[in-house]
Coordinates of C-alpha atoms and ligand atoms in Angstrom, one line a residue:
M1 CA -7.0 -33.5 -23.4
T2 CA -10.3 -32.3 -25.0
L3 CA -11.3 -28.7 -25.0
I4 CA -15.0 -28.1 -25.0
S5 CA -15.4 -25.9 -28.0
D6 CA -18.9 -24.6 -28.3
N7 CA -17.9 -21.2 -29.5
P8 CA -21.0 -19.8 -31.1
L9 CA -19.0 -18.4 -34.0
R10 CA -18.3 -22.0 -35.2
D11 CA -21.8 -23.1 -35.8
P12 CA -24.6 -20.6 -36.1
R13 CA -27.1 -23.1 -34.6
D14 CA -25.1 -23.2 -31.4
S15 CA -25.5 -19.4 -30.9
R16 CA -29.2 -19.9 -30.0
L17 CA -28.2 -22.2 -27.1
P18 CA -27.1 -20.4 -23.9
R19 CA -23.7 -21.5 -22.8
I20 CA -24.1 -22.3 -19.1
A21 CA -21.2 -23.2 -16.9
G22 CA -21.4 -26.5 -15.0
P23 CA -20.8 -26.9 -11.2
C24 CA -17.6 -25.1 -10.1
A25 CA -15.9 -22.7 -7.8
M26 CA -13.7 -19.8 -8.6
V27 CA -11.0 -18.6 -6.3
I28 CA -9.7 -15.0 -6.7
F29 CA -6.3 -14.1 -5.4
G30 CA -6.0 -10.4 -5.0
V31 CA -9.6 -9.6 -4.1
T32 CA -8.7 -6.2 -2.7
G33 CA -7.2 -4.9 -5.9
D34 CA -8.8 -2.6 -8.5
L35 CA -9.2 -5.2 -11.2
A36 CA -11.1 -7.7 -8.9
T37 CA -13.3 -4.9 -7.6
K38 CA -14.1 -3.2 -10.8
K39 CA -14.1 -6.0 -13.3
V40 CA -13.9 -9.6 -12.1
M41 CA -16.4 -9.6 -9.2
P42 CA -19.0 -7.5 -11.1
A43 CA -18.6 -9.8 -14.2
I44 CA -19.3 -12.8 -12.0
Y45 CA -22.5 -11.2 -10.8
D46 CA -23.5 -10.3 -14.3
L47 CA -23.0 -13.9 -15.4
A48 CA -25.2 -15.0 -12.5
N49 CA -27.8 -12.5 -13.4
R50 CA -27.9 -13.7 -17.0
G51 CA -28.4 -17.2 -15.7
L52 CA -25.1 -18.4 -17.0
L53 CA -23.6 -19.7 -13.7
P54 CA -24.8 -22.8 -12.1
P55 CA -27.0 -22.3 -9.0
N56 CA -24.4 -23.9 -6.7
F57 CA -21.5 -21.7 -8.0
A58 CA -19.0 -20.8 -5.3
L59 CA -16.7 -17.7 -5.1
V60 CA -13.8 -17.9 -2.8
G61 CA -11.6 -14.9 -2.0
M62 CA -8.1 -15.0 -0.5
A63 CA -6.2 -12.0 0.9
R64 CA -4.2 -10.8 3.8
R65 CA -7.2 -9.5 5.7
D66 CA -8.8 -10.4 9.0
W67 CA -12.2 -11.1 7.4
E68 CA -14.9 -13.7 7.8
D69 CA -17.0 -15.0 4.9
Q70 CA -19.7 -12.3 5.5
D71 CA -17.1 -9.5 5.5
F72 CA -15.9 -10.6 2.1
A73 CA -19.5 -11.0 0.9
Q74 CA -20.0 -7.4 1.8
I75 CA -17.0 -6.4 -0.3
V76 CA -18.3 -8.3 -3.2
H77 CA -21.8 -6.8 -2.7
D78 CA -20.4 -3.3 -2.8
A79 CA -18.3 -3.9 -5.8
V80 CA -21.2 -5.5 -7.7
K81 CA -23.6 -2.8 -6.8
K82 CA -21.2 -0.1 -8.0
H83 CA -19.7 -1.7 -11.1
S84 CA -21.9 -4.5 -12.5
R85 CA -23.3 -3.9 -16.0
T86 CA -26.7 -5.5 -15.3
K87 CA -29.3 -4.5 -12.8
F88 CA -28.8 -5.5 -9.2
T89 CA -31.5 -7.8 -7.9
E90 CA -31.8 -9.2 -4.4
E91 CA -32.8 -12.7 -5.6
V92 CA -29.7 -13.1 -7.7
W93 CA -27.5 -11.7 -5.0
A94 CA -29.0 -13.9 -2.3
Q95 CA -28.2 -17.0 -4.4
L96 CA -24.7 -15.9 -5.3
S97 CA -23.8 -14.8 -1.8
E98 CA -24.7 -18.3 -0.4
G99 CA -21.6 -19.6 -2.1
I100 CA -19.2 -16.9 -1.0
R101 CA -16.3 -17.9 1.2
F102 CA -13.1 -16.2 2.4
V103 CA -9.7 -17.5 3.3
A104 CA -7.4 -15.2 5.2
G105 CA -3.7 -15.5 4.6
D106 CA -0.5 -14.6 2.7
L107 CA 0.1 -15.9 -0.7
G108 CA 3.4 -17.5 0.5
D109 CA 1.8 -19.1 3.5
D110 CA 1.4 -22.9 3.4
A111 CA -1.3 -22.9 6.1
A112 CA -3.4 -20.5 4.1
F113 CA -3.3 -22.8 1.0
D114 CA -4.1 -25.8 3.2
K115 CA -7.1 -24.0 4.5
L116 CA -8.1 -23.1 0.9
A117 CA -7.9 -26.7 0.0
Q118 CA -10.2 -27.6 3.0
V119 CA -12.7 -24.9 2.1
L120 CA -12.8 -26.0 -1.5
G121 CA -13.2 -29.7 -0.4
K122 CA -16.1 -28.7 1.8
L123 CA -17.8 -26.7 -1.0
D124 CA -17.4 -29.7 -3.3
R125 CA -19.1 -31.9 -0.7
E126 CA -21.7 -29.5 0.5
R127 CA -22.6 -27.4 -2.6
G128 CA -21.6 -30.0 -5.2
T129 CA -19.0 -28.0 -7.0
G130 CA -17.6 -31.3 -8.3
G131 CA -13.9 -30.6 -7.7
N132 CA -13.9 -28.1 -10.6
H133 CA -11.8 -25.1 -9.6
A134 CA -10.7 -22.0 -11.4
F135 CA -7.9 -19.9 -9.8
Y136 CA -7.9 -16.3 -10.9
F137 CA -4.5 -14.5 -10.5
S138 CA -5.5 -10.9 -10.0
I139 CA -2.2 -10.2 -8.3
P140 CA 1.2 -8.6 -9.1
P141 CA 3.2 -10.8 -11.5
R142 CA 6.0 -11.5 -8.9
F143 CA 3.4 -13.6 -7.1
F144 CA 2.5 -15.8 -10.1
P145 CA 5.2 -18.4 -9.5
V146 CA 4.5 -18.3 -5.7
V147 CA 0.8 -19.2 -6.2
V148 CA 1.4 -21.8 -8.9
N149 CA 3.8 -23.6 -6.5
Q150 CA 1.4 -23.3 -3.6
L151 CA -1.4 -24.8 -5.8
K152 CA 0.9 -27.7 -6.6
R153 CA 2.1 -28.2 -3.0
S154 CA -1.4 -28.1 -1.5
G155 CA -2.7 -30.6 -4.2
L156 CA -5.1 -28.1 -5.7
S157 CA -3.6 -28.4 -9.2
K158 CA -4.4 -32.1 -9.2
T159 CA -7.7 -33.4 -10.3
E160 CA -9.6 -36.6 -10.3
G161 CA -11.9 -38.1 -12.9
D162 CA -13.6 -35.4 -15.0
A163 CA -12.9 -32.6 -12.6
W164 CA -10.8 -29.7 -13.7
S165 CA -8.4 -27.2 -12.2
R166 CA -7.6 -24.1 -14.3
V167 CA -5.5 -21.0 -13.8
V168 CA -6.4 -17.6 -15.1
I169 CA -3.4 -15.4 -15.4
E170 CA -3.6 -11.6 -15.8
K171 CA -1.1 -9.6 -17.6
P172 CA 1.7 -8.6 -17.7
F173 CA 2.8 -12.1 -18.6
G174 CA 6.5 -11.4 -18.1
H175 CA 8.5 -8.2 -18.6
D176 CA 10.4 -9.4 -21.6
L177 CA 11.0 -12.6 -23.5
E178 CA 13.2 -14.2 -20.9
S179 CA 10.9 -13.6 -18.0
A180 CA 7.9 -14.7 -20.0
Q181 CA 9.7 -18.0 -20.9
A182 CA 10.6 -18.5 -17.2
L183 CA 7.0 -17.9 -16.2
N184 CA 5.6 -20.2 -18.9
R185 CA 8.0 -22.9 -17.7
T186 CA 6.8 -22.5 -14.1
V187 CA 3.2 -22.7 -15.1
D188 CA 3.6 -25.5 -17.6
E189 CA 5.4 -27.7 -15.0
V190 CA 2.2 -27.7 -12.9
F191 CA -0.7 -27.2 -15.3
N192 CA -1.2 -28.7 -18.7
P193 CA -1.6 -26.1 -21.5
G194 CA -5.4 -26.6 -21.8
S195 CA -5.8 -25.5 -18.2
V196 CA -3.9 -22.2 -18.5
F197 CA -5.9 -19.2 -19.5
R198 CA -3.8 -16.0 -20.1
I199 CA -6.3 -13.2 -20.1
D200 CA -6.2 -10.5 -22.7
H201 CA -9.4 -8.6 -22.1
Y202 CA -9.4 -7.0 -25.5
L203 CA -10.2 -10.4 -27.0
G204 CA -13.3 -10.6 -24.9
K205 CA -14.7 -7.4 -26.4
E206 CA -17.6 -7.9 -28.7
T207 CA -16.2 -5.6 -31.3
V208 CA -12.8 -7.4 -31.4
Q209 CA -14.6 -10.7 -31.9
N210 CA -16.7 -9.0 -34.6
L211 CA -13.6 -8.6 -36.6
M212 CA -13.7 -12.4 -37.2
A213 CA -17.4 -12.2 -38.1
V214 CA -17.0 -9.3 -40.5
R215 CA -14.0 -10.9 -42.2
F216 CA -15.1 -14.5 -42.4
A217 CA -18.9 -14.4 -42.6
N218 CA -19.0 -12.0 -45.6
N219 CA -17.9 -12.0 -49.1
L220 CA -17.6 -8.3 -49.3
F221 CA -14.4 -7.6 -47.4
E222 CA -12.1 -10.6 -47.7
P223 CA -11.3 -10.2 -51.4
I224 CA -9.8 -6.8 -50.8
W225 CA -8.2 -7.5 -47.4
K226 CA -4.7 -7.8 -48.8
A227 CA -1.6 -6.0 -50.1
N228 CA -3.1 -5.6 -53.6
Y229 CA -5.7 -3.1 -52.2
V230 CA -4.6 -2.2 -48.7
D231 CA -2.1 0.6 -48.3
H232 CA -1.6 0.3 -44.5
V233 CA -3.4 -0.5 -41.3
Q234 CA -3.6 1.7 -38.2
I235 CA -4.5 0.4 -34.8
T236 CA -5.1 3.0 -32.2
M237 CA -5.9 2.5 -28.5
A238 CA -6.1 6.0 -27.0
E239 CA -7.1 6.9 -23.5
D240 CA -7.9 10.3 -22.1
I241 CA -7.1 9.2 -18.5
G242 CA -3.7 9.4 -16.9
I243 CA -2.2 6.6 -14.8
G244 CA -4.4 7.6 -11.8
S245 CA -3.5 5.5 -8.7
R246 CA -1.7 2.9 -10.7
A247 CA 1.8 4.3 -10.3
G248 CA 3.1 1.1 -8.6
Y249 CA 1.9 -1.1 -11.5
Y250 CA 2.7 1.3 -14.4
D251 CA 6.1 2.8 -13.7
G252 CA 8.8 0.7 -15.2
I253 CA 6.2 -1.1 -17.4
G254 CA 5.0 1.7 -19.7
A255 CA 2.6 1.9 -22.7
A256 CA 4.3 -0.7 -24.9
R257 CA 4.4 -3.5 -22.3
D258 CA 1.0 -2.6 -20.9
V259 CA -0.9 -2.4 -24.2
I260 CA 1.1 -3.1 -27.4
Q261 CA 2.6 -6.4 -26.2
N262 CA -0.9 -7.9 -25.7
H263 CA -4.0 -6.0 -26.8
L264 CA -2.6 -4.3 -29.9
L265 CA -0.5 -7.2 -31.2
Q266 CA -3.5 -9.5 -30.7
A267 CA -5.8 -7.1 -32.5
M268 CA -3.2 -6.9 -35.3
A269 CA -3.1 -10.7 -35.5
L270 CA -6.8 -11.0 -35.8
T271 CA -6.8 -8.3 -38.5
A272 CA -4.1 -10.0 -40.5
M273 CA -4.7 -13.7 -39.9
E274 CA -5.8 -16.2 -42.5
E275 CA -9.2 -17.8 -42.2
P276 CA -9.1 -20.5 -39.5
V277 CA -10.5 -23.9 -40.3
N278 CA -13.0 -23.4 -37.5
F279 CA -13.3 -21.3 -34.4
D280 CA -11.9 -23.7 -31.9
A281 CA -9.0 -22.7 -29.7
E282 CA -6.4 -24.6 -31.6
S283 CA -7.3 -23.3 -35.0
V284 CA -7.7 -19.6 -34.1
R285 CA -4.5 -19.6 -32.1
R286 CA -2.6 -21.3 -34.8
E287 CA -3.6 -18.6 -37.3
K288 CA -2.7 -15.7 -34.9
E289 CA 0.6 -17.3 -34.2
K290 CA 1.5 -17.5 -37.9
V291 CA 0.9 -13.8 -38.2
L292 CA 3.1 -13.0 -35.1
S293 CA 5.8 -15.2 -36.5
A294 CA 5.8 -13.3 -39.8
V295 CA 6.2 -9.9 -38.1
V296 CA 9.3 -8.0 -38.9
I297 CA 10.3 -4.7 -37.2
P298 CA 12.0 -1.9 -39.0
K299 CA 15.8 -1.6 -39.1
D300 CA 15.8 2.1 -38.3
L301 CA 13.9 2.1 -35.0
S302 CA 14.4 5.8 -34.4
A303 CA 12.6 6.7 -37.6
H304 CA 9.8 4.2 -37.3
T305 CA 8.8 4.1 -33.6
A306 CA 7.9 6.9 -31.2
R307 CA 7.4 7.2 -27.5
G308 CA 6.4 10.0 -25.1
Q309 CA 5.4 11.0 -21.6
Y310 CA 2.5 13.2 -20.9
A311 CA 3.2 16.7 -19.7
A312 CA 1.1 18.8 -17.4
G313 CA -1.8 20.6 -19.1
W314 CA -5.5 21.2 -19.4
Q315 CA -7.8 18.4 -20.4
G316 CA -11.6 19.0 -20.7
G317 CA -11.3 22.2 -18.7
I318 CA -9.4 20.5 -15.8
K319 CA -5.8 21.1 -14.9
V320 CA -4.0 17.7 -15.0
P321 CA -0.5 16.8 -13.7
G322 CA 2.3 15.6 -15.9
Y323 CA 3.4 12.0 -15.6
L324 CA 6.5 13.0 -13.6
E325 CA 4.3 14.9 -11.1
E326 CA 1.9 12.0 -10.5
D327 CA 1.9 10.5 -7.0
G328 CA 4.5 7.7 -6.7
I329 CA 6.4 8.4 -9.9
P330 CA 10.1 9.1 -9.6
K331 CA 11.0 12.6 -11.0
D332 CA 13.5 11.0 -13.4
S333 CA 11.3 8.2 -14.6
T334 CA 11.8 7.2 -18.3
T335 CA 8.6 5.1 -18.5
E336 CA 6.7 6.0 -21.7
T337 CA 3.0 6.7 -21.5
F338 CA 2.7 6.9 -25.3
A339 CA 4.1 4.3 -27.7
A340 CA 3.8 3.9 -31.4
I341 CA 5.5 1.3 -33.6
R342 CA 5.5 0.2 -37.2
V343 CA 5.7 -3.5 -38.1
N344 CA 5.4 -5.4 -41.3
V345 CA 3.8 -8.8 -41.7
E346 CA 5.9 -10.7 -44.3
T347 CA 3.4 -12.9 -45.9
R348 CA 2.1 -13.0 -49.5
R349 CA -1.1 -11.4 -48.2
W350 CA 0.6 -8.5 -46.5
A351 CA 4.0 -7.9 -48.2
G352 CA 4.7 -4.2 -48.2
V353 CA 1.8 -3.2 -46.0
P354 CA 2.8 -1.5 -42.8
F355 CA 0.8 -2.0 -39.6
Y356 CA 1.0 1.1 -37.3
L357 CA 0.2 0.5 -33.7
R358 CA -0.2 3.3 -31.2
T359 CA -1.4 3.8 -27.7
G360 CA -1.2 6.5 -25.1
K361 CA -2.6 7.9 -21.9
R362 CA -4.0 11.5 -21.6
L363 CA -4.7 11.8 -25.3
G364 CA -7.5 13.7 -27.0
R365 CA -10.2 11.2 -26.2
R366 CA -10.8 7.6 -25.3
V367 CA -11.1 5.6 -28.5
T368 CA -9.9 2.3 -29.9
E369 CA -10.2 1.5 -33.5
I370 CA -8.7 -0.6 -36.3
A371 CA -8.5 1.3 -39.5
V372 CA -7.7 -0.5 -42.8
V373 CA -6.7 2.2 -45.2
F374 CA -6.8 1.4 -48.9
K375 CA -4.6 2.4 -51.8
R376 CA -6.0 5.1 -54.1
A377 CA -7.7 3.9 -57.3
P378 CA -5.1 3.1 -59.9
H379 CA -6.6 5.7 -62.2
L380 CA -8.9 8.6 -61.5
P381 CA -10.8 9.8 -64.7
F382 CA -11.5 13.2 -63.2
T383 CA -9.9 16.6 -63.2
Q384 CA -7.6 17.2 -60.3
T385 CA -10.0 19.7 -58.7
S386 CA -12.9 17.2 -58.8
V387 CA -11.1 14.9 -56.5
E388 CA -9.3 17.3 -54.3
E389 CA -11.4 16.3 -51.3
L390 CA -11.2 12.6 -51.9
S391 CA -8.8 10.8 -49.6
Q392 CA -8.1 7.1 -49.3
N393 CA -11.0 4.6 -48.8
A394 CA -11.0 3.1 -45.4
I395 CA -12.8 0.4 -43.3
V396 CA -12.7 1.4 -39.7
L397 CA -13.7 -1.1 -37.0
R398 CA -14.7 1.1 -34.0
V399 CA -13.8 -1.1 -31.0
Q400 CA -15.0 1.5 -28.4
P401 CA -16.6 3.6 -27.2
D402 CA -18.9 4.2 -30.2
E403 CA -19.0 0.5 -31.2
G404 CA -19.5 -0.2 -34.9
M405 CA -17.9 0.1 -38.2
T406 CA -17.4 2.9 -40.7
V407 CA -16.7 2.6 -44.4
R408 CA -15.2 5.7 -46.0
F409 CA -15.4 6.2 -49.8
G410 CA -15.8 8.9 -52.4
S411 CA -19.2 10.1 -53.6
K412 CA -20.4 12.8 -55.9
V413 CA -21.3 16.1 -54.3
P414 CA -24.9 17.0 -55.4
G415 CA -24.8 19.7 -58.1
T416 CA -24.0 20.3 -61.7
Q417 CA -20.2 19.8 -61.3
M418 CA -18.4 16.5 -61.0
Q419 CA -17.1 17.0 -57.5
V420 CA -16.1 14.0 -55.5
R421 CA -15.8 14.0 -51.7
D422 CA -15.3 11.6 -48.9
V423 CA -18.5 10.2 -47.3
T424 CA -19.0 7.5 -44.6
M425 CA -21.4 4.7 -44.2
D426 CA -21.9 3.6 -40.6
F427 CA -22.9 0.5 -38.8
Q428 CA -23.7 1.2 -35.1
Y429 CA -24.3 -1.6 -32.6
G430 CA -27.0 0.5 -30.9
D431 CA -29.0 0.9 -34.2
S432 CA -28.8 -2.8 -35.2
F433 CA -29.1 -4.7 -32.0
T434 CA -31.4 -4.3 -29.0
Q435 CA -29.2 -6.2 -26.5
S436 CA -26.2 -4.4 -25.0
S437 CA -22.8 -6.0 -25.4
P438 CA -21.5 -8.0 -22.4
E439 CA -18.4 -6.8 -20.7
A440 CA -15.2 -8.5 -21.9
Y441 CA -14.7 -10.1 -18.5
E442 CA -18.1 -11.7 -18.6
R443 CA -17.3 -13.5 -21.8
L444 CA -13.8 -14.5 -20.8
I445 CA -14.7 -15.8 -17.3
L446 CA -17.5 -17.8 -18.7
D447 CA -15.1 -19.3 -21.3
V448 CA -12.7 -20.3 -18.5
L449 CA -15.5 -22.1 -16.7
L450 CA -16.5 -23.8 -19.9
G451 CA -12.9 -24.6 -20.8
D452 CA -13.3 -22.8 -24.1
A453 CA -10.1 -21.0 -25.0
P454 CA -10.1 -19.5 -28.5
L455 CA -10.0 -16.0 -27.0
F456 CA -7.0 -16.7 -24.8
P457 CA -3.5 -16.3 -26.3
R458 CA -1.3 -19.3 -25.8
H459 CA 2.2 -19.6 -24.5
E460 CA 3.8 -19.3 -28.0
E461 CA 1.9 -16.1 -28.9
V462 CA 2.9 -14.4 -25.7
E463 CA 6.6 -15.3 -26.2
R464 CA 6.5 -14.2 -29.9
S465 CA 5.0 -10.9 -28.9
W466 CA 7.9 -10.2 -26.5
E467 CA 10.3 -11.2 -29.2
I468 CA 8.8 -8.5 -31.4
L469 CA 8.9 -5.9 -28.7
D470 CA 12.2 -6.6 -26.9
P471 CA 14.5 -5.0 -29.5
I472 CA 12.3 -1.9 -29.6
L473 CA 12.3 -1.6 -25.8
D474 CA 16.0 -2.1 -25.7
H475 CA 16.4 0.7 -28.3
W476 CA 14.3 3.0 -26.3
A477 CA 16.1 2.2 -23.1
E478 CA 19.3 3.5 -24.7
Q479 CA 17.6 6.8 -25.6
G480 CA 17.0 8.1 -22.0
Q481 CA 14.1 10.4 -21.4
P482 CA 11.0 10.1 -23.7
D483 CA 9.6 13.1 -25.6
Q484 CA 7.0 15.1 -23.6
Y485 CA 3.6 15.6 -25.2
R486 CA 0.7 17.8 -24.3
S487 CA -2.1 16.3 -22.3
G488 CA -5.2 16.3 -24.4
G489 CA -3.2 16.1 -27.6
W490 CA -2.4 13.2 -29.8
G491 CA 1.1 12.3 -28.7
P492 CA 4.7 13.6 -29.3
K493 CA 6.0 15.1 -32.4
S494 CA 8.1 12.0 -33.1
S495 CA 4.8 10.1 -33.6
Y496 CA 3.8 12.5 -36.4
D497 CA 7.3 12.3 -37.8
M498 CA 7.3 8.6 -37.9
M499 CA 4.2 8.6 -40.2
A500 CA 5.5 11.5 -42.2
N501 CA 8.7 9.5 -42.9
D502 CA 6.5 7.0 -44.7
G503 CA 4.5 9.7 -46.4
R504 CA 1.4 8.9 -44.3
Q505 CA -0.6 10.5 -41.5
W506 CA -2.3 9.2 -38.4
R507 CA -6.0 9.3 -38.4
R508 CA -7.6 11.7 -36.0
P509 CA -10.2 9.4 -34.4
Ligands
BG6_601 C1 -5.5 -2.5 -19.5 C2 -4.3 -1.6 -19.2 O1 -5.1 -3.7 -20.0 O2 -6.4 -1.8 -20.4 C3 -4.7 -0.2 -18.7 O3 -3.4 -2.2 -18.3 C4 -5.8 0.4 -19.6 O4 -3.6 0.6 -18.7 C5 -6.9 -0.6 -19.9 O5 -6.3 1.5 -19.0 C6 -7.9 -0.1 -20.8 O6 -8.9 -1.0 -21.0 P1 -10.3 -0.6 -21.7 O7 -11.1 -1.9 -21.8 O8 -10.9 0.4 -20.9 O9 -9.9 -0.1 -23.1

């Protein structure tokens, strides 16, 4: 199997060439869901608008609705108008909407999948989509095996000649190691590994990919990116929102499964990995996997992990309910909405350097960042008062919302005294580039259509991430109710304690 690997990071000359998908159709299962409406359908329009989809592209929706093609087209239209990143234009929409089809039916229904096969066959003949089909699973995980088996039964997983059939699987990929393994087995029985795209939308973010550019395109950072100089790394993904209308998805899953198992462990792997030989899927995934395999969790999980549930309170002048008062949440739910863990990466490069990962809902503000915090200089030839306001040097990759990078270091305060204080040097995307960053889903959907997979975690990475998390989740399950924390704050006391136990502090992003 050959993967087309024209990732622009690999060869700078390639980056001038637009990567345009060839003839194909994308089928979305779960078109009535939030993700399809807010992210997937708008991203498809944005790609069309940027000229990155072929003119004969087809989009097929499947759901249990009594809709005709034009009803579904209206749904896509409304979603696109409301949520797409780029400007809505009638010409682009007219072209895209010509290829929109709908198949009514239940995911377990043989007849519906036979109909889907007919519709795709007709599109191949009439629009020239070439037998190339991507199947997007924007559905609850319990349906993943059902759809995989239906694709097999209806012959849609089979291809002829150069045609391809790919599946795009949304998280959560399993609930623990065992269920992830079972799911991987089901998918691998039907699709070869190169046709399975497990989406982790954080890897589609420009700023997360920039981590690879910053580390491996420069000579400035890599020499100090190691235990000799780095004291610890903090990766934070904080959200100010609560769970909103996602009670059905979130309860029983919680912050660690929702975010740490995928986004944060992947961000950590990119931060810690060795230089890949190139940026093709195999090489990048191999390096990330090595990091995940070297992860060791602390023995004393009570001291080095924390979890919490948001309590009712005031946020931005608005009264907000606590997690247990949210619609659809059982009053005795033990699901955590905040999770923090410490892990170590036992390699020569990272021996003794803790990686702290934290995430939570209803925190002080929405911010995601990766902060590499350095050791103090081995010797400071100043009086103690001169360096009172000097903390540790840090390189902070600001993933969102204020995309960029900050370097913190000490500088002399102007005046006759030798007084040293922290200052920052900033790189802001907005100041350096005129073009705005594509949405993560644009990049990832295009990669699926191109068969380019370096930004998709593979089977082994997903399982290894569960292996890391499972003992922590088991430990928490034995503890009963999580600590409550104030909405609008920065998490439960146990989170501060876990850092204090190591003589460190969380950054206030
Ligand atoms: C998703 C989680 O993966 O990421 C959500 O399931 C979370 O709970 C979302 O809100 C945040 O994504 P972003 O791109 O807004 O940081």
